[in-house]
Amino acid sequence: MSEAVRTTTASRARLAAVAVALGSCLVLAVPAGNAGAAAADPVPTVFFGDSYTANFGISPVNHQDNERGWCFQSTDNYPAVTARSLAAKGITLAVQADVSCGGALVHHFWQQQELPFGAGNLPAQQEALQQDTQLVVGSLGGNTLGFARIIKQCSDKLREPSLLPGEPVDPDKPASECKDFFETGDGKEWLDYKYEQVEGELEEALQRMEYFSPDARRVLVSYPRLVPADITKCLAAAPGQSELPFADISQEALPVLDQAQQRLNDIMMKAATDNGADFVNLYAHTGSNTACDGTDRGIGGLLENSKLELLGSPIPWYAHPNEKGRDLQAEHVATTIETALNQ
């Protein structure tokens, strides 16, 4: 049995023990009839997630007066845009909290998150859930998979010191050999283990959502597609840019990134389906808005300057959604929420 499976099994056992101890109290505390609340009523909602929910790179940033500023959560992230678009249709999301934070791993849903530069620790995201929460929406998984580490394994430029977290999977292996590294031997074994870890931890997070907010619809949002099917589009810089969308990552390595993302997408979809949650398949809907789609790109290039600065220097997008990509996220999330609430 792998370490990831053992960890998840132990966590579920602990959660089950808590459920036995508190079950009778929680049953008494749940108001009758909440599950059938009409969509026209305000819907108590919690958003969770990582930098793709926080929409890292889009200015301005929330909570600049406290440690949550280091989450780089945009004041106009896709949760905010989604809430506005639904309000225009008469669906009001009563947002109880948006705890999305850059750098969040799946286990930060139930464990505190350490912020960079010793800025402090944030409570587990599940603490935002309430008994009357009716909707829980967000994305987690990419950081637990270690997508930034995969990118750094394939790029010399991205191995240089930056705000992009993590180290290459194996810094002794040259970036030019990353395709072979991830398809054979230790690299493939590492990647297989990380997928197993993501799957087990996502299942636990979804179960915890159901436990703490038993009447809530849960919506797991996947990640928008980064690399197009036609990788030759990645051989030209976007208009107004000098760097290629994926910097110095070789053309033969780009399908490795896409395959890694597609496998993550499949695991997220399976976790949602197996646990009775709704799933927003952004990967399937954003193939024409990748980082390599020029003026239609919904993803900022790895080294393309975002709208944020730190100490007077611009911060790159590091392959996060730009405003167009943010609006695509909001569009598909809003559609899924509307459908779910009207069922």
mmCIF file of C-alpha atoms in Angstrom:
data_model
loop_
_atom_site.group_PDB
_atom_site.id
_atom_site.type_symbol
_atom_site.label_atom_id
_atom_site.label_comp_id
_atom_site.label_asym_id
_atom_site.label_seq_id
_atom_site.Cartn_x
_atom_site.Cartn_y
_atom_site.Cartn_z
ATOM 1 C CA MET A 1 0.000 0.000 0.000
ATOM 2 C CA SER A 2 1.404 3.408 -0.947
ATOM 3 C CA GLU A 3 2.034 6.159 1.573
ATOM 4 C CA ALA A 4 -0.682 8.304 -0.074
ATOM 5 C CA VAL A 5 -3.282 5.545 0.292
ATOM 6 C CA ARG A 6 -2.267 4.838 3.898
ATOM 7 C CA THR A 7 -2.487 8.540 4.739
ATOM 8 C CA THR A 8 -5.901 8.920 3.162
ATOM 9 C CA THR A 9 -7.217 5.763 4.820
ATOM 10 C CA ALA A 10 -6.040 6.965 8.219
ATOM 11 C CA SER A 11 -7.577 10.381 7.644
ATOM 12 C CA ARG A 12 -10.907 8.848 6.726
ATOM 13 C CA ALA A 13 -10.803 6.719 9.854
ATOM 14 C CA ARG A 14 -10.247 9.814 11.996
ATOM 15 C CA LEU A 15 -13.073 11.621 10.220
ATOM 16 C CA ALA A 16 -15.382 8.655 10.751
ATOM 17 C CA ALA A 17 -14.569 8.655 14.465
ATOM 18 C CA VAL A 18 -15.478 12.335 14.702
ATOM 19 C CA ALA A 19 -18.708 11.638 12.830
ATOM 20 C CA VAL A 20 -19.676 8.922 15.316
ATOM 21 C CA ALA A 21 -18.961 11.236 18.244
ATOM 22 C CA LEU A 22 -20.816 14.224 16.867
ATOM 23 C CA GLY A 23 -23.336 12.642 14.543
ATOM 24 C CA SER A 24 -26.403 12.911 16.758
ATOM 25 C CA CYS A 25 -25.753 16.579 17.508
ATOM 26 C CA LEU A 26 -25.279 17.401 13.848
ATOM 27 C CA VAL A 27 -28.445 15.628 12.821
ATOM 28 C CA LEU A 28 -30.410 17.674 15.314
ATOM 29 C CA ALA A 29 -28.737 20.880 14.131
ATOM 30 C CA VAL A 30 -29.650 20.557 10.429
ATOM 31 C CA PRO A 31 -32.803 22.561 9.647
ATOM 32 C CA ALA A 32 -35.452 20.538 7.856
ATOM 33 C CA GLY A 33 -36.085 21.290 4.222
ATOM 34 C CA ASN A 34 -32.845 23.149 3.403
ATOM 35 C CA ALA A 35 -31.922 20.784 0.586
ATOM 36 C CA GLY A 36 -34.892 21.938 -1.458
ATOM 37 C CA ALA A 37 -34.252 25.683 -1.198
ATOM 38 C CA ALA A 38 -35.301 27.509 -4.351
ATOM 39 C CA ALA A 39 -32.617 29.010 -6.556
ATOM 40 C CA ALA A 40 -34.360 32.391 -6.228
ATOM 41 C CA ASP A 41 -33.473 32.492 -2.531
ATOM 42 C CA PRO A 42 -29.993 33.738 -1.564
ATOM 43 C CA VAL A 43 -27.641 30.748 -1.702
ATOM 44 C CA PRO A 44 -25.060 30.634 1.137
ATOM 45 C CA THR A 45 -21.805 29.934 -0.730
ATOM 46 C CA VAL A 46 -18.173 29.186 0.082
ATOM 47 C CA PHE A 47 -15.389 29.383 -2.506
ATOM 48 C CA PHE A 48 -12.176 27.444 -1.863
ATOM 49 C CA GLY A 49 -9.060 26.696 -3.844
ATOM 50 C CA ASP A 50 -5.608 27.675 -5.029
ATOM 51 C CA SER A 51 -4.175 30.390 -7.284
ATOM 52 C CA TYR A 52 -6.473 29.482 -10.185
ATOM 53 C CA THR A 53 -9.509 30.281 -8.032
ATOM 54 C CA ALA A 54 -7.779 33.282 -6.464
ATOM 55 C CA ASN A 55 -6.810 34.349 -10.020
ATOM 56 C CA PHE A 56 -3.177 35.144 -9.289
ATOM 57 C CA GLY A 57 -1.869 37.832 -11.607
ATOM 58 C CA ILE A 58 -5.034 39.925 -11.876
ATOM 59 C CA SER A 59 -4.948 43.255 -10.050
ATOM 60 C CA PRO A 60 -5.881 44.550 -7.503
ATOM 61 C CA VAL A 61 -5.316 42.068 -4.703
ATOM 62 C CA ASN A 62 -7.650 41.456 -1.766
ATOM 63 C CA HIS A 63 -6.557 41.744 1.882
ATOM 64 C CA GLN A 64 -3.495 43.910 1.259
ATOM 65 C CA ASP A 65 -3.635 45.054 4.889
ATOM 66 C CA ASN A 66 -3.030 41.581 6.359
ATOM 67 C CA GLU A 67 -1.280 38.272 5.790
ATOM 68 C CA ARG A 68 -3.938 37.071 3.336
ATOM 69 C CA GLY A 69 -2.476 39.526 0.856
ATOM 70 C CA TRP A 70 0.161 36.847 0.211
ATOM 71 C CA CYS A 71 -2.601 34.663 -1.257
ATOM 72 C CA PHE A 72 -2.612 37.061 -4.260
ATOM 73 C CA GLN A 73 -6.397 36.698 -4.390
ATOM 74 C CA SER A 74 -7.774 39.148 -6.939
ATOM 75 C CA THR A 75 -10.669 41.368 -5.875
ATOM 76 C CA ASP A 76 -12.153 40.472 -9.271
ATOM 77 C CA ASN A 77 -11.430 36.739 -9.382
ATOM 78 C CA TYR A 78 -13.766 34.280 -11.063
ATOM 79 C CA PRO A 79 -15.840 33.745 -7.896
ATOM 80 C CA ALA A 80 -16.619 37.492 -7.883
ATOM 81 C CA VAL A 81 -17.380 37.549 -11.620
ATOM 82 C CA THR A 82 -19.502 34.403 -11.308
ATOM 83 C CA ALA A 83 -21.545 35.925 -8.478
ATOM 84 C CA ARG A 84 -22.211 39.067 -10.548
ATOM 85 C CA SER A 85 -23.260 37.153 -13.650
ATOM 86 C CA LEU A 86 -25.622 34.936 -11.676
ATOM 87 C CA ALA A 87 -27.113 37.961 -9.893
ATOM 88 C CA ALA A 88 -28.023 39.360 -13.312
ATOM 89 C CA LYS A 89 -30.097 36.201 -13.818
ATOM 90 C CA GLY A 90 -31.831 36.532 -10.458
ATOM 91 C CA ILE A 91 -29.615 34.003 -8.650
ATOM 92 C CA THR A 92 -28.038 35.555 -5.577
ATOM 93 C CA LEU A 93 -24.965 33.932 -4.058
ATOM 94 C CA ALA A 94 -24.691 34.946 -0.403
ATOM 95 C CA VAL A 95 -20.903 34.479 -0.249
ATOM 96 C CA GLN A 96 -19.986 33.411 3.262
ATOM 97 C CA ALA A 97 -16.276 33.266 2.424
ATOM 98 C CA ASP A 98 -13.753 33.049 -0.396
ATOM 99 C CA VAL A 99 -10.723 31.320 1.126
ATOM 100 C CA SER A 100 -8.893 30.614 -2.131
ATOM 101 C CA CYS A 101 -5.151 31.162 -1.771
ATOM 102 C CA GLY A 102 -2.172 30.884 -4.075
ATOM 103 C CA GLY A 103 0.008 27.891 -3.292
ATOM 104 C CA ALA A 104 -2.759 25.893 -1.589
ATOM 105 C CA LEU A 105 -2.387 22.114 -1.687
ATOM 106 C CA VAL A 106 -5.352 19.761 -1.420
ATOM 107 C CA HIS A 107 -4.523 18.972 2.206
ATOM 108 C CA HIS A 108 -4.796 22.668 3.063
ATOM 109 C CA PHE A 109 -8.507 22.080 2.879
ATOM 110 C CA TRP A 110 -8.194 20.449 6.323
ATOM 111 C CA GLN A 111 -4.739 21.641 7.453
ATOM 112 C CA GLN A 112 -3.399 25.154 7.931
ATOM 113 C CA GLN A 113 -1.392 26.710 5.106
ATOM 114 C CA GLU A 114 1.998 28.297 5.669
ATOM 115 C CA LEU A 115 2.373 31.547 3.748
ATOM 116 C CA PRO A 116 5.612 32.546 1.969
ATOM 117 C CA PHE A 117 8.347 34.673 3.515
ATOM 118 C CA GLY A 118 7.255 33.771 7.040
ATOM 119 C CA ALA A 119 4.078 35.837 6.681
ATOM 120 C CA GLY A 120 2.126 33.464 8.924
ATOM 121 C CA ASN A 121 -0.321 30.584 8.674
ATOM 122 C CA LEU A 122 -3.886 30.457 7.409
ATOM 123 C CA PRO A 123 -6.612 28.263 8.916
ATOM 124 C CA ALA A 124 -7.733 25.176 7.043
ATOM 125 C CA GLN A 125 -10.121 26.151 4.264
ATOM 126 C CA GLN A 126 -12.809 23.825 5.602
ATOM 127 C CA GLU A 127 -13.240 26.166 8.572
ATOM 128 C CA ALA A 128 -15.213 28.485 6.266
ATOM 129 C CA LEU A 129 -17.930 25.844 5.839
ATOM 130 C CA GLN A 130 -21.108 26.252 7.847
ATOM 131 C CA GLN A 131 -24.127 24.074 8.529
ATOM 132 C CA ASP A 132 -26.293 26.286 6.304
ATOM 133 C CA THR A 133 -23.799 26.471 3.419
ATOM 134 C CA GLN A 134 -25.657 25.450 0.262
ATOM 135 C CA LEU A 135 -22.896 25.711 -2.351
ATOM 136 C CA VAL A 136 -19.163 24.947 -2.221
ATOM 137 C CA VAL A 137 -17.084 25.793 -5.317
ATOM 138 C CA GLY A 138 -13.409 25.752 -6.251
ATOM 139 C CA SER A 139 -10.264 24.072 -7.575
ATOM 140 C CA LEU A 140 -7.495 22.122 -5.875
ATOM 141 C CA GLY A 141 -5.014 19.546 -7.134
ATOM 142 C CA GLY A 142 -2.451 21.271 -9.347
ATOM 143 C CA ASN A 143 -0.074 22.159 -6.530
ATOM 144 C CA THR A 144 -0.336 18.734 -4.913
ATOM 145 C CA LEU A 145 0.504 17.191 -8.284
ATOM 146 C CA GLY A 146 3.484 19.536 -8.382
ATOM 147 C CA PHE A 147 2.803 21.157 -11.733
ATOM 148 C CA ALA A 148 5.277 23.964 -11.019
ATOM 149 C CA ARG A 149 7.930 21.330 -10.301
ATOM 150 C CA ILE A 150 7.130 19.608 -13.603
ATOM 151 C CA ILE A 151 7.555 22.919 -15.420
ATOM 152 C CA LYS A 152 10.861 23.562 -13.650
ATOM 153 C CA GLN A 153 12.084 20.095 -14.568
ATOM 154 C CA CYS A 154 11.602 21.054 -18.230
ATOM 155 C CA SER A 155 12.977 24.615 -18.136
ATOM 156 C CA ASP A 156 16.367 26.107 -17.347
ATOM 157 C CA LYS A 157 14.962 29.643 -17.157
ATOM 158 C CA LEU A 158 12.262 28.667 -14.653
ATOM 159 C CA ARG A 159 14.878 27.029 -12.416
ATOM 160 C CA GLU A 160 16.247 30.471 -11.650
ATOM 161 C CA PRO A 161 15.047 32.001 -8.327
ATOM 162 C CA SER A 162 11.496 33.303 -8.614
ATOM 163 C CA LEU A 163 8.109 33.398 -6.899
ATOM 164 C CA LEU A 164 7.173 30.197 -8.720
ATOM 165 C CA PRO A 165 7.202 27.659 -5.870
ATOM 166 C CA GLY A 166 9.022 24.359 -5.759
ATOM 167 C CA GLU A 167 12.180 22.855 -7.128
ATOM 168 C CA PRO A 168 12.679 20.621 -10.174
ATOM 169 C CA VAL A 169 11.733 17.025 -9.500
ATOM 170 C CA ASP A 170 15.374 16.055 -10.098
ATOM 171 C CA PRO A 171 17.687 19.080 -10.449
ATOM 172 C CA ASP A 172 20.548 16.814 -11.550
ATOM 173 C CA LYS A 173 18.695 15.898 -14.734
ATOM 174 C CA PRO A 174 18.973 18.511 -17.510
ATOM 175 C CA ALA A 175 15.815 20.262 -18.659
ATOM 176 C CA SER A 176 16.428 19.072 -22.214
ATOM 177 C CA GLU A 177 15.787 15.478 -21.105
ATOM 178 C CA CYS A 178 12.515 16.089 -19.255
ATOM 179 C CA LYS A 179 10.367 14.186 -21.769
ATOM 180 C CA ASP A 180 12.294 10.961 -21.219
ATOM 181 C CA PHE A 181 12.487 11.675 -17.490
ATOM 182 C CA PHE A 182 8.715 11.742 -17.025
ATOM 183 C CA GLU A 183 8.033 8.829 -19.365
ATOM 184 C CA THR A 184 10.461 6.337 -17.824
ATOM 185 C CA GLY A 185 12.162 5.391 -14.571
ATOM 186 C CA ASP A 186 12.167 7.599 -11.492
ATOM 187 C CA GLY A 187 10.298 10.485 -13.145
ATOM 188 C CA LYS A 188 7.396 8.291 -14.201
ATOM 189 C CA GLU A 189 7.288 6.629 -10.781
ATOM 190 C CA TRP A 190 7.195 10.051 -9.077
ATOM 191 C CA LEU A 191 4.408 11.260 -11.356
ATOM 192 C CA ASP A 192 2.318 8.107 -10.823
ATOM 193 C CA TYR A 193 2.660 8.519 -7.059
ATOM 194 C CA LYS A 194 1.569 12.170 -7.218
ATOM 195 C CA TYR A 195 -1.553 11.289 -9.210
ATOM 196 C CA GLU A 196 -2.448 8.669 -6.634
ATOM 197 C CA GLN A 197 -1.958 11.240 -3.868
ATOM 198 C CA VAL A 198 -4.136 13.836 -5.623
ATOM 199 C CA GLU A 199 -6.950 11.342 -6.158
ATOM 200 C CA GLY A 200 -7.023 10.195 -2.536
ATOM 201 C CA GLU A 201 -6.808 13.691 -1.084
ATOM 202 C CA LEU A 202 -9.475 15.120 -3.405
ATOM 203 C CA GLU A 203 -11.837 12.370 -2.302
ATOM 204 C CA GLU A 204 -11.199 13.283 1.325
ATOM 205 C CA ALA A 205 -11.741 16.999 0.655
ATOM 206 C CA LEU A 206 -15.064 16.311 -1.082
ATOM 207 C CA GLN A 207 -16.178 14.067 1.766
ATOM 208 C CA ARG A 208 -15.288 16.735 4.296
ATOM 209 C CA MET A 209 -17.378 19.263 2.384
ATOM 210 C CA GLU A 210 -20.335 16.912 2.619
ATOM 211 C CA TYR A 211 -19.712 16.284 6.317
ATOM 212 C CA PHE A 212 -19.461 19.913 7.420
ATOM 213 C CA SER A 213 -22.100 21.255 4.978
ATOM 214 C CA PRO A 214 -24.396 18.262 4.392
ATOM 215 C CA ASP A 215 -26.953 20.157 2.281
ATOM 216 C CA ALA A 216 -24.435 21.842 -0.023
ATOM 217 C CA ARG A 217 -23.993 21.245 -3.731
ATOM 218 C CA ARG A 218 -20.288 20.714 -4.296
ATOM 219 C CA VAL A 219 -18.719 21.980 -7.530
ATOM 220 C CA LEU A 220 -15.159 20.925 -8.364
ATOM 221 C CA VAL A 221 -13.635 23.127 -11.062
ATOM 222 C CA SER A 222 -10.830 21.778 -13.248
ATOM 223 C CA TYR A 223 -7.975 23.785 -14.715
ATOM 224 C CA PRO A 224 -8.120 25.543 -18.105
ATOM 225 C CA ARG A 225 -6.010 24.009 -20.850
ATOM 226 C CA LEU A 226 -2.469 25.367 -21.052
ATOM 227 C CA VAL A 227 -0.944 23.675 -24.145
ATOM 228 C CA PRO A 228 -2.873 23.440 -27.443
ATOM 229 C CA ALA A 229 -3.277 20.296 -29.527
ATOM 230 C CA ASP A 230 -1.244 22.038 -32.250
ATOM 231 C CA ILE A 231 2.014 22.744 -30.433
ATOM 232 C CA THR A 232 3.487 24.565 -33.439
ATOM 233 C CA LYS A 233 1.423 27.551 -32.250
ATOM 234 C CA CYS A 234 3.781 27.707 -29.258
ATOM 235 C CA LEU A 235 6.773 28.496 -31.476
ATOM 236 C CA ALA A 236 5.765 32.160 -31.808
ATOM 237 C CA ALA A 237 5.538 34.789 -29.104
ATOM 238 C CA ALA A 238 2.149 36.361 -28.440
ATOM 239 C CA PRO A 239 1.589 39.850 -29.931
ATOM 240 C CA GLY A 240 3.613 42.397 -27.992
ATOM 241 C CA GLN A 241 5.678 39.731 -26.220
ATOM 242 C CA SER A 242 9.343 38.815 -26.627
ATOM 243 C CA GLU A 243 9.293 35.486 -24.766
ATOM 244 C CA LEU A 244 7.687 32.330 -26.125
ATOM 245 C CA PRO A 245 4.541 31.281 -24.208
ATOM 246 C CA PHE A 246 6.413 28.413 -22.555
ATOM 247 C CA ALA A 247 9.807 30.129 -22.459
ATOM 248 C CA ASP A 248 12.611 27.649 -23.125
ATOM 249 C CA ILE A 249 10.614 24.427 -22.691
ATOM 250 C CA SER A 250 11.368 22.341 -25.778
ATOM 251 C CA GLN A 251 8.716 21.567 -28.379
ATOM 252 C CA GLU A 252 8.983 17.840 -27.718
ATOM 253 C CA ALA A 253 8.322 18.420 -23.989
ATOM 254 C CA LEU A 254 5.103 20.405 -24.477
ATOM 255 C CA PRO A 255 2.959 17.285 -25.048
ATOM 256 C CA VAL A 256 4.308 15.995 -21.721
ATOM 257 C CA LEU A 257 2.825 19.040 -19.987
ATOM 258 C CA ASP A 258 -0.473 18.612 -21.803
ATOM 259 C CA GLN A 259 -0.678 14.896 -21.000
ATOM 260 C CA ALA A 260 0.076 15.619 -17.355
ATOM 261 C CA GLN A 261 -2.709 18.188 -17.240
ATOM 262 C CA GLN A 262 -5.174 15.934 -19.061
ATOM 263 C CA ARG A 263 -4.516 13.094 -16.623
ATOM 264 C CA LEU A 264 -5.048 15.471 -13.708
ATOM 265 C CA ASN A 265 -8.313 16.594 -15.302
ATOM 266 C CA ASP A 266 -9.473 12.963 -15.603
ATOM 267 C CA ILE A 267 -8.642 12.298 -11.940
ATOM 268 C CA MET A 268 -10.548 15.391 -10.828
ATOM 269 C CA MET A 269 -13.554 14.372 -12.906
ATOM 270 C CA LYS A 270 -13.510 10.862 -11.437
ATOM 271 C CA ALA A 271 -13.236 12.175 -7.872
ATOM 272 C CA ALA A 272 -16.202 14.482 -8.431
ATOM 273 C CA THR A 273 -18.319 11.778 -10.062
ATOM 274 C CA ASP A 274 -17.506 9.135 -7.456
ATOM 275 C CA ASN A 275 -18.426 11.520 -4.637
ATOM 276 C CA GLY A 276 -21.640 12.927 -6.099
ATOM 277 C CA ALA A 277 -20.211 16.385 -6.857
ATOM 278 C CA ASP A 278 -20.677 18.532 -9.962
ATOM 279 C CA PHE A 279 -17.679 19.003 -12.245
ATOM 280 C CA VAL A 280 -16.690 21.944 -14.445
ATOM 281 C CA ASN A 281 -14.524 20.567 -17.243
ATOM 282 C CA LEU A 282 -12.558 23.685 -18.150
ATOM 283 C CA TYR A 283 -9.857 21.651 -19.886
ATOM 284 C CA ALA A 284 -12.430 20.474 -22.449
ATOM 285 C CA HIS A 285 -13.793 23.990 -23.076
ATOM 286 C CA THR A 286 -10.601 26.054 -23.378
ATOM 287 C CA GLY A 287 -8.627 24.340 -26.153
ATOM 288 C CA SER A 288 -8.780 27.496 -28.297
ATOM 289 C CA ASN A 289 -7.665 29.806 -25.499
ATOM 290 C CA THR A 290 -4.367 28.270 -24.404
ATOM 291 C CA ALA A 291 -1.167 30.167 -23.678
ATOM 292 C CA CYS A 292 -0.233 29.742 -27.360
ATOM 293 C CA ASP A 293 -3.386 31.228 -28.911
ATOM 294 C CA GLY A 294 -2.100 34.749 -29.417
ATOM 295 C CA THR A 295 -4.757 37.428 -28.981
ATOM 296 C CA ASP A 296 -7.255 34.722 -28.015
ATOM 297 C CA ARG A 297 -5.064 33.365 -25.224
ATOM 298 C CA GLY A 298 -6.772 32.944 -21.876
ATOM 299 C CA ILE A 299 -3.512 31.954 -20.189
ATOM 300 C CA GLY A 300 -0.611 34.329 -19.605
ATOM 301 C CA GLY A 301 2.752 32.992 -20.757
ATOM 302 C CA LEU A 302 5.229 31.621 -18.243
ATOM 303 C CA LEU A 303 7.409 34.742 -18.357
ATOM 304 C CA GLU A 304 4.839 37.240 -19.665
ATOM 305 C CA ASN A 305 4.317 40.089 -17.193
ATOM 306 C CA SER A 306 1.077 39.890 -15.251
ATOM 307 C CA LYS A 307 -0.815 42.843 -13.777
ATOM 308 C CA LEU A 308 0.961 42.474 -10.416
ATOM 309 C CA GLU A 309 4.182 43.962 -9.121
ATOM 310 C CA LEU A 310 6.344 43.129 -6.141
ATOM 311 C CA LEU A 311 8.807 45.756 -4.889
ATOM 312 C CA GLY A 312 8.358 47.651 -8.143
ATOM 313 C CA SER A 313 9.064 44.673 -10.414
ATOM 314 C CA PRO A 314 6.363 42.971 -12.519
ATOM 315 C CA ILE A 315 5.485 39.385 -11.616
ATOM 316 C CA PRO A 316 5.104 36.927 -14.526
ATOM 317 C CA TRP A 317 1.824 35.102 -15.115
ATOM 318 C CA TYR A 318 3.495 31.693 -14.691
ATOM 319 C CA ALA A 319 0.762 30.199 -16.921
ATOM 320 C CA HIS A 320 -2.270 31.499 -15.002
ATOM 321 C CA PRO A 321 -5.536 32.785 -16.487
ATOM 322 C CA ASN A 322 -5.509 36.384 -17.669
ATOM 323 C CA GLU A 323 -8.725 38.446 -17.707
ATOM 324 C CA LYS A 324 -10.038 36.601 -20.772
ATOM 325 C CA GLY A 325 -9.274 33.281 -19.116
ATOM 326 C CA ARG A 326 -10.850 34.458 -15.862
ATOM 327 C CA ASP A 327 -14.034 35.336 -17.720
ATOM 328 C CA LEU A 328 -14.087 31.883 -19.352
ATOM 329 C CA GLN A 329 -13.732 30.290 -15.929
ATOM 330 C CA ALA A 330 -16.616 32.391 -14.608
ATOM 331 C CA GLU A 331 -18.823 31.644 -17.617
ATOM 332 C CA HIS A 332 -18.547 27.861 -17.294
ATOM 333 C CA VAL A 333 -18.734 27.869 -13.499
ATOM 334 C CA ALA A 334 -21.853 30.044 -13.563
ATOM 335 C CA THR A 335 -23.518 27.721 -16.085
ATOM 336 C CA THR A 336 -22.805 24.677 -13.909
ATOM 337 C CA ILE A 337 -24.048 26.414 -10.752
ATOM 338 C CA GLU A 338 -27.246 27.574 -12.446
ATOM 339 C CA THR A 339 -27.956 24.049 -13.697
ATOM 340 C CA ALA A 340 -27.194 22.495 -10.304
ATOM 341 C CA LEU A 341 -29.410 24.904 -8.373
ATOM 342 C CA ASN A 342 -32.326 24.377 -10.748
ATOM 343 C CA GLN A 343 -32.310 20.596 -10.441
#
